[in-house]
Tab-separated table of C-alpha atoms and ligand atoms in Angstrom:
chain	number	residue	atom	x	y	z
A	1	UNK	CA	0.000	0.000	0.000
A	2	UNK	CA	1.332	3.432	-0.966
A	3	UNK	CA	1.616	5.926	1.881
A	4	UNK	CA	0.375	9.487	1.479
A	5	UNK	CA	2.733	12.447	1.803
A	6	UNK	CA	2.168	13.148	5.492
A	7	UNK	CA	2.544	9.465	6.471
A	8	UNK	CA	5.782	9.275	4.464
A	9	UNK	CA	7.109	12.414	6.128
A	10	UNK	CA	6.114	11.089	9.567
A	11	UNK	CA	8.122	7.935	8.819
A	12	UNK	CA	11.126	9.897	7.547
A	13	UNK	CA	10.970	12.037	10.666
A	14	UNK	CA	12.058	9.008	12.670
A	15	UNK	CA	15.330	8.768	10.738
A	16	UNK	CA	18.287	10.417	12.474
A	17	UNK	CA	19.463	13.257	10.237
A	18	UNK	CA	22.288	15.772	9.767
A	19	UNK	CA	21.520	19.321	8.670
A	20	UNK	CA	24.577	21.032	7.235
A	21	UNK	CA	23.138	24.060	5.421
A	22	UNK	CA	20.745	26.128	7.543
A	23	UNK	CA	20.835	29.924	7.853
A	24	UNK	CA	19.660	31.065	11.275
A	25	UNK	CA	17.463	33.973	10.198
A	26	UNK	CA	16.060	32.077	7.214
A	27	UNK	CA	15.143	29.163	9.493
A	28	UNK	CA	12.829	31.158	11.749
A	29	UNK	CA	9.346	29.617	11.708
A	30	UNK	CA	6.062	31.546	11.602
A	31	UNK	CA	5.523	30.556	15.210
A	32	UNK	CA	8.845	32.044	16.303
A	33	UNK	CA	8.267	35.117	14.120
A	34	UNK	CA	5.100	35.791	16.131
A	35	UNK	CA	7.034	35.534	19.388
A	36	UNK	CA	9.674	37.885	17.989
A	37	UNK	CA	7.027	40.416	16.996
A	38	UNK	CA	5.630	40.300	20.551
A	39	UNK	CA	9.116	40.737	21.974
A	40	UNK	CA	9.745	43.698	19.690
A	41	UNK	CA	6.483	45.322	20.749
A	42	UNK	CA	7.267	44.710	24.389
A	43	UNK	CA	10.718	46.230	24.059
A	44	UNK	CA	9.488	49.295	22.202
A	45	UNK	CA	6.630	49.698	24.692
A	46	UNK	CA	4.388	50.603	21.798
A	47	UNK	CA	1.670	48.231	20.693
A	48	UNK	CA	0.849	50.015	17.504
A	49	UNK	CA	4.149	50.850	15.814
A	50	UNK	CA	5.414	47.453	14.744
A	51	UNK	CA	3.654	44.797	12.835
A	52	UNK	CA	5.025	42.448	10.283
A	53	UNK	CA	3.067	41.044	7.472
A	54	UNK	CA	5.056	38.015	6.478
A	55	UNK	CA	4.319	37.761	2.788
A	56	UNK	CA	2.976	34.661	1.148
A	57	UNK	CA	5.976	32.448	0.706
A	58	UNK	CA	4.982	30.691	-2.476
A	59	UNK	CA	5.091	33.899	-4.499
A	60	UNK	CA	8.810	34.386	-3.901
A	61	UNK	CA	11.616	34.453	-6.372
A	62	UNK	CA	15.237	35.093	-5.397
A	63	UNK	CA	14.857	38.890	-4.873
A	64	UNK	CA	11.643	38.171	-2.908
A	65	UNK	CA	13.551	35.805	-0.612
A	66	UNK	CA	16.138	38.464	0.097
A	67	UNK	CA	13.347	40.905	1.011
A	68	UNK	CA	12.085	38.316	3.478
A	69	UNK	CA	15.559	37.972	5.009
A	70	UNK	CA	15.557	41.722	5.652
A	71	UNK	CA	12.194	41.410	7.405
A	72	UNK	CA	13.516	38.646	9.622
A	73	UNK	CA	16.595	40.753	10.368
A	74	UNK	CA	14.283	43.489	11.639
A	75	UNK	CA	12.847	40.953	14.063
A	76	UNK	CA	16.203	39.741	15.383
A	77	UNK	CA	17.714	43.133	16.072
A	78	UNK	CA	18.387	42.640	19.786
A	79	UNK	CA	20.388	40.093	21.819
A	80	UNK	CA	17.153	38.761	23.377
A	81	UNK	CA	15.621	38.199	19.961
A	82	UNK	CA	18.680	36.420	18.568
A	83	UNK	CA	18.791	34.218	21.654
A	84	UNK	CA	15.101	33.321	21.321
A	85	UNK	CA	15.365	32.686	17.572
A	86	UNK	CA	18.440	30.461	17.960
A	87	UNK	CA	16.867	28.373	20.737
A	88	UNK	CA	13.634	27.923	18.761
A	89	UNK	CA	15.362	27.018	15.498
A	90	UNK	CA	17.457	24.370	17.255
A	91	UNK	CA	14.401	22.907	19.007
A	92	UNK	CA	12.469	22.697	15.742
A	93	UNK	CA	15.297	20.846	14.012
A	94	UNK	CA	15.471	18.506	17.013
A	95	UNK	CA	11.712	17.830	16.761
A	96	UNK	CA	12.432	16.736	13.185
A	97	UNK	CA	15.050	14.300	14.584
A	98	UNK	CA	18.010	16.273	13.289
A	99	UNK	CA	20.690	15.009	15.660
A	100	UNK	CA	23.602	16.894	14.144
A	101	UNK	CA	23.123	20.500	13.080
A	102	UNK	CA	25.559	22.990	11.643
A	103	UNK	CA	23.755	26.282	11.899
A	104	UNK	CA	25.180	29.302	10.119
A	105	UNK	CA	24.651	33.004	10.621
A	106	UNK	CA	26.080	36.350	9.547
A	107	UNK	CA	27.292	38.200	12.669
A	108	UNK	CA	25.703	41.651	12.671
A	109	UNK	CA	27.117	44.710	14.369
A	110	UNK	CA	25.267	47.881	15.336
A	111	UNK	CA	21.614	47.242	16.218
A	112	UNK	CA	21.592	50.864	17.352
A	113	UNK	CA	24.918	50.393	19.067
A	114	UNK	CA	23.806	47.426	21.192
A	115	UNK	CA	25.852	44.778	19.450
A	116	UNK	CA	29.195	44.040	17.909
A	117	UNK	CA	29.839	41.091	15.592
A	118	UNK	CA	31.501	39.411	18.560
A	119	UNK	CA	28.659	39.928	21.015
A	120	UNK	CA	26.197	38.680	18.343
A	121	UNK	CA	28.249	35.480	18.090
A	122	UNK	CA	28.424	35.162	21.861
A	123	UNK	CA	24.635	35.280	22.127
A	124	UNK	CA	24.222	32.583	19.462
A	125	UNK	CA	26.851	30.355	21.122
A	126	UNK	CA	25.156	30.805	24.524
A	127	UNK	CA	21.789	29.854	23.007
A	128	UNK	CA	23.352	26.736	21.472
A	129	UNK	CA	24.982	25.743	24.767
A	130	UNK	CA	21.833	26.361	26.808
A	131	UNK	CA	19.548	24.477	24.414
A	132	UNK	CA	21.875	21.504	24.030
A	133	UNK	CA	22.416	21.180	27.769
A	134	UNK	CA	18.687	21.183	28.524
A	135	UNK	CA	15.979	20.281	26.010
A	136	UNK	CA	18.110	18.936	23.158
A	137	UNK	CA	20.678	16.821	24.950
A	138	UNK	CA	20.868	14.134	22.278
A	139	UNK	CA	21.692	16.689	19.648
A	140	UNK	CA	25.037	18.174	18.583
A	141	UNK	CA	24.903	21.740	17.310
A	142	UNK	CA	27.812	23.603	15.725
A	143	UNK	CA	28.058	27.073	14.258
A	144	UNK	CA	29.464	28.460	11.020
A	145	UNK	CA	30.005	32.188	10.651
A	146	UNK	CA	28.722	33.556	7.362
A	147	UNK	CA	30.332	36.244	5.291
A	148	UNK	CA	27.801	38.060	3.133
A	149	UNK	CA	28.950	38.717	-0.435
A	150	UNK	CA	28.013	42.361	0.061
A	151	UNK	CA	30.235	42.823	3.094
A	152	UNK	CA	33.347	44.981	3.037
A	153	UNK	CA	36.726	43.312	3.364
A	154	UNK	CA	37.102	44.874	6.830
A	155	UNK	CA	33.810	43.400	8.061
A	156	UNK	CA	34.610	40.019	6.512
A	157	UNK	CA	38.028	40.003	8.156
A	158	UNK	CA	36.402	40.726	11.494
A	159	UNK	CA	34.075	37.731	11.048
A	160	UNK	CA	36.971	35.534	10.039
A	161	UNK	CA	39.042	36.624	13.069
A	162	UNK	CA	36.147	35.775	15.411
A	163	UNK	CA	35.887	32.343	13.804
A	164	UNK	CA	39.631	31.853	14.160
A	165	UNK	CA	39.640	32.914	17.802
A	166	UNK	CA	36.632	30.768	18.726
A	167	UNK	CA	37.815	27.678	16.892
A	168	UNK	CA	40.748	27.489	19.253
A	169	UNK	CA	38.786	28.288	22.412
A	170	UNK	CA	35.547	26.308	21.930
A	171	UNK	CA	34.350	23.445	19.807
A	172	UNK	CA	31.134	25.248	18.884
A	173	UNK	CA	32.340	27.284	15.888
A	174	UNK	CA	33.623	25.022	13.165
A	175	UNK	CA	34.046	27.166	10.105
A	176	UNK	CA	33.112	29.963	7.754
A	177	UNK	CA	30.497	30.254	5.008
A	178	UNK	CA	30.254	32.561	2.016
A	179	UNK	CA	26.636	33.453	1.283
A	180	UNK	CA	24.443	36.450	0.476
A	181	UNK	CA	22.701	37.495	-2.693
A	182	UNK	CA	24.393	35.355	-5.360
A	183	UNK	CA	24.137	38.058	-8.014
A	184	UNK	CA	26.555	40.243	-6.009
A	185	UNK	CA	30.207	40.184	-6.979
A	186	UNK	CA	32.297	38.473	-4.258
A	187	UNK	CA	35.735	38.826	-5.814
A	188	UNK	CA	36.899	41.388	-3.235
A	189	UNK	CA	36.380	38.706	-0.541
A	190	UNK	CA	38.435	35.930	-2.145
A	191	UNK	CA	41.665	36.888	-0.279
A	192	UNK	CA	39.721	36.623	3.003
A	193	UNK	CA	38.474	33.153	2.011
A	194	UNK	CA	42.012	32.144	1.111
A	195	UNK	CA	43.085	33.290	4.554
A	196	UNK	CA	40.286	31.219	6.121
A	197	UNK	CA	41.776	28.117	4.495
A	198	UNK	CA	45.350	29.067	5.411
A	199	UNK	CA	44.256	29.499	9.031
A	200	UNK	CA	43.050	25.880	8.952
A	201	UNK	CA	39.354	26.737	9.291
A	202	UNK	CA	36.652	24.831	7.462
A	203	UNK	CA	35.101	26.709	4.584
A	204	UNK	CA	31.846	26.251	2.723
A	205	UNK	CA	30.831	28.551	-0.114
A	206	UNK	CA	27.580	29.140	-1.961
A	207	UNK	CA	28.634	28.547	-5.532
A	208	UNK	CA	26.881	28.858	-8.862
A	209	UNK	CA	23.428	29.329	-7.294
A	210	UNK	CA	22.762	31.586	-10.267
A	211	UNK	CA	24.735	31.505	-13.526
A	212	UNK	CA	27.867	33.214	-12.140
A	213	UNK	CA	30.827	33.652	-14.462
A	214	UNK	CA	33.050	30.636	-15.149
A	215	UNK	CA	35.938	32.719	-13.759
A	216	UNK	CA	34.222	33.221	-10.393
A	217	UNK	CA	33.362	29.528	-10.132
A	218	UNK	CA	36.895	28.472	-11.050
A	219	UNK	CA	38.446	30.927	-8.602
A	220	UNK	CA	36.171	29.678	-5.795
A	221	UNK	CA	36.966	26.031	-6.542
A	222	UNK	CA	40.680	26.800	-6.530
A	223	UNK	CA	40.400	28.081	-2.953
A	224	UNK	CA	39.520	24.433	-2.139
A	225	UNK	CA	36.437	24.946	0.042
A	226	UNK	CA	35.498	21.971	2.209
A	227	UNK	CA	31.865	22.010	1.086
A	228	UNK	CA	29.830	23.767	-1.596
A	229	UNK	CA	26.299	25.160	-1.359
A	230	UNK	CA	23.780	24.657	-4.207
A	231	UNK	CA	26.028	24.317	-7.283
A	232	UNK	CA	22.921	24.748	-9.411
A	233	UNK	CA	24.735	25.739	-12.607
A	234	UNK	CA	27.875	23.639	-12.201
A	235	UNK	CA	26.876	20.696	-14.355
A	236	UNK	CA	27.613	21.122	-18.085
A	237	UNK	CA	23.995	20.242	-18.913
A	238	UNK	CA	22.986	23.232	-16.749
A	239	UNK	CA	25.393	25.604	-18.491
A	240	UNK	CA	28.502	24.913	-16.376
A	241	UNK	CA	31.900	24.833	-18.059
A	242	UNK	CA	33.498	21.445	-18.816
A	243	UNK	CA	36.742	22.706	-17.296
A	244	UNK	CA	35.117	23.588	-13.959
A	245	UNK	CA	33.119	20.369	-13.950
A	246	UNK	CA	36.321	18.347	-14.456
A	247	UNK	CA	37.951	20.231	-11.607
A	248	UNK	CA	34.911	19.598	-9.423
A	249	UNK	CA	34.960	15.852	-10.119
A	250	UNK	CA	38.644	15.784	-9.310
A	251	UNK	CA	38.203	17.683	-6.020
A	252	UNK	CA	34.966	15.862	-5.045
A	253	UNK	CA	33.939	18.628	-2.660
A	254	UNK	CA	30.643	17.610	-1.001
A	255	UNK	CA	27.659	19.510	-2.328
A	256	UNK	CA	24.905	20.806	-0.007
A	257	UNK	CA	21.683	20.493	-1.995
A	258	UNK	CA	18.520	22.415	-1.075
A	259	UNK	CA	15.616	21.262	-3.276
A	260	UNK	CA	12.716	23.440	-2.072
A	261	UNK	CA	14.913	26.522	-1.754
A	262	UNK	CA	16.000	26.216	-5.375
A	263	UNK	CA	12.492	25.601	-6.695
A	264	UNK	CA	10.763	28.349	-4.668
A	265	UNK	CA	13.477	30.890	-5.354
A	266	UNK	CA	13.136	29.883	-9.016
A	267	UNK	CA	16.820	29.213	-9.635
A	268	UNK	CA	15.628	25.751	-10.701
A	269	UNK	CA	12.470	25.315	-12.773
A	270	UNK	CA	11.104	22.187	-11.120
A	271	UNK	CA	12.021	19.250	-8.895
A	272	UNK	CA	12.135	17.086	-12.021
A	273	UNK	CA	14.804	19.277	-13.612
A	274	UNK	CA	16.880	19.683	-10.429
A	275	UNK	CA	20.588	18.816	-10.557
A	276	UNK	CA	20.299	16.345	-7.618
A	277	UNK	CA	19.995	13.213	-9.819
A	278	UNK	CA	22.818	14.334	-12.125
A	279	UNK	CA	25.261	14.350	-9.226
A	280	UNK	CA	23.746	11.315	-7.503
A	281	UNK	CA	24.132	9.279	-10.700
A	282	UNK	CA	27.885	9.875	-10.899
A	283	UNK	CA	28.346	9.028	-7.199
A	284	UNK	CA	29.232	12.619	-6.335
A	285	UNK	CA	29.057	13.383	-2.568
A	286	UNK	CA	25.821	15.249	-1.896
A	287	UNK	CA	23.852	16.096	1.215
A	288	UNK	CA	20.220	17.165	1.388
A	289	UNK	CA	19.661	20.331	3.410
A	290	UNK	CA	16.914	22.896	4.042
A	291	UNK	CA	18.751	26.235	3.502
A	292	UNK	CA	16.002	28.391	5.066
A	293	UNK	CA	13.260	26.218	6.548
A	294	UNK	CA	11.247	29.261	7.695
A	295	UNK	CA	11.356	31.217	4.473
A	296	UNK	CA	10.690	28.124	2.354
A	297	UNK	CA	8.292	26.497	4.806
A	298	UNK	CA	10.036	23.153	4.811
A	299	UNK	CA	11.687	20.591	7.100
A	300	UNK	CA	14.594	18.272	6.487
A	301	UNK	CA	12.169	15.332	6.551
A	302	UNK	CA	10.189	17.030	3.791
A	303	UNK	CA	13.361	17.460	1.722
A	304	UNK	CA	14.074	13.736	2.143
A	305	UNK	CA	10.501	12.995	1.112
A	306	UNK	CA	10.913	15.101	-2.041
A	307	UNK	CA	14.105	13.211	-2.882
A	308	UNK	CA	12.217	9.938	-2.512
A	309	UNK	CA	9.295	11.190	-4.565
A	310	UNK	CA	11.218	12.699	-7.467
A	311	UNK	CA	14.461	10.699	-7.565
A	312	UNK	CA	13.294	7.301	-6.348
A	313	UNK	CA	15.183	7.100	-3.051
A	314	UNK	CA	13.796	4.232	-0.975
A	315	UNK	CA	13.751	4.047	2.822
A	316	UNK	CA	17.174	2.370	2.984
A	317	UNK	CA	18.610	4.914	0.550
A	318	UNK	CA	17.386	7.727	2.780
A	319	UNK	CA	19.017	6.192	5.843
A	320	UNK	CA	22.230	5.646	3.875
A	321	UNK	CA	22.104	9.213	2.609
A	322	UNK	CA	21.837	10.480	6.170
A	323	UNK	CA	24.519	8.070	7.422
A	324	UNK	CA	26.947	9.043	4.631
A	325	UNK	CA	26.441	12.733	5.278
A	326	UNK	CA	28.257	12.244	8.601
A	327	UNK	CA	31.413	11.990	6.479
A	328	UNK	CA	30.955	15.584	5.330
A	329	UNK	CA	30.430	17.281	8.694
A	330	UNK	CA	33.029	19.654	10.102
A	331	UNK	CA	34.166	17.479	13.002
A	332	UNK	CA	36.930	15.170	14.174
A	333	UNK	CA	37.057	11.503	13.144
A	334	UNK	CA	36.184	10.590	16.721
A	335	UNK	CA	33.017	12.702	16.645
A	336	UNK	CA	32.068	11.146	13.313
A	337	UNK	CA	32.468	7.631	14.757
A	338	UNK	CA	30.289	8.540	17.741
A	339	UNK	CA	27.563	9.845	15.453
A	340	UNK	CA	27.756	6.738	13.259
A	341	UNK	CA	27.164	4.631	16.379
A	342	UNK	CA	24.199	6.787	17.352
A	343	UNK	CA	22.751	6.447	13.825
A	344	UNK	CA	23.052	2.657	13.981
A	345	UNK	CA	21.345	2.553	17.383
A	346	UNK	CA	18.493	4.713	16.124
A	347	UNK	CA	18.145	2.594	13.007
A	348	UNK	CA	17.927	-0.598	15.083
A	349	UNK	CA	15.276	1.036	17.240
A	350	UNK	CA	13.254	1.980	14.162
A	351	UNK	CA	13.394	-1.510	12.623
M	401	IMP	P1	21.532	35.008	8.748
M	401	IMP	O1	22.924	34.899	8.222
M	401	IMP	O2	21.309	34.265	10.015
M	401	IMP	O3	21.117	36.451	8.867
M	401	IMP	O4	20.551	34.306	7.692
M	401	IMP	C1	20.008	34.943	6.566
M	401	IMP	C2	21.082	35.265	5.545
M	401	IMP	O5	21.587	34.042	4.976
M	401	IMP	C3	20.579	36.044	4.325
M	401	IMP	O6	20.541	37.426	4.580
M	401	IMP	C4	21.614	35.683	3.267
M	401	IMP	O7	22.780	36.443	3.398
M	401	IMP	C5	21.970	34.242	3.620
M	401	IMP	N1	21.202	33.297	2.778
M	401	IMP	C6	20.110	32.596	3.102
M	401	IMP	N2	19.710	31.822	2.059
M	401	IMP	C7	20.573	32.059	1.072
M	401	IMP	C8	20.687	31.562	-0.251
M	401	IMP	O8	19.910	30.734	-0.763
M	401	IMP	N3	21.721	32.064	-0.995
M	401	IMP	C9	22.609	32.944	-0.500
M	401	IMP	N4	22.530	33.418	0.739
M	401	IMP	C10	21.522	32.990	1.529
M	402	ZN	ZN1	22.157	29.026	1.702
């Protein structure tokens, strides 16, 4: 008997999962957004001045998504709000049985002088520690610091220095991400990314989410990131250059794939024409992720369901996909072994 969508998703929910590509502010759910609006009203002491009409998600394209990010940023413009948002996002991933999460966020200074990039990071780290030591004890949560393509070199260097400092003093921050509106030129930031690698930090970059120039893609690949986000236009059948594709196959850098994000933001026409099966069929390392579960109204279980529906992944394939993705996390071999044991235990329990 064929199961309907919600029964399939309920079943997939039981699988232990790793989430490696989730932006904090894009992952805020409608429920948390409401709490953040209340907090904002409470802080301003004015019931009438602030209301947020979160637009209908389905009508978004890429520029629409970036407008939504700005709205969410308005909601998380205080330490209390960032703390609340981080705790809620972690709990929601945990409810979806995500047992290993690498959350990423762009440290923001200012907030009317209340915050520096460093204090922003400190709040997020505190929220991670508090949540994992109380309600989400079975879960491991790490943090990546994002550099927005639009940032100045000075701001990006500040982010990178915080990552460098924290990586030696805590195990919570495990690397740096390059993200932001993919149509923006990021060339001025490449020396910072090279420094990230030289400093021994893990690096993941959003690459070819839109048809960026072959030169940009090649230059990014040559920095040797440890993971890649999206890679929508990397495959030659999607307009990628043969030279870059050859380099990619040689480097085998794991690709973080976000199905719903790509379809809703219209960088991919449909699930059927997504690049997931092209990479799966050549045995390329890929990992399913949500990107922005709030903005795209999804869950990791739903992304797994979509992969089963459109690309024929069976229950065992989904478990194997999740199990294999442990190889791509930013962690020590010992941590990977511990997670593999946990995955096996959970799988035995489910069977
Ligand atoms: P934040 O870094 O926690 O503020 O999360 C939201 C930010 O993540 C956005 O402002 C973008 O810079 C970045 N982001 C989220 N989704 C995408 C994407 O699909 N492509 C590029 N950047 C993204
Ligand atoms: Zn992303």
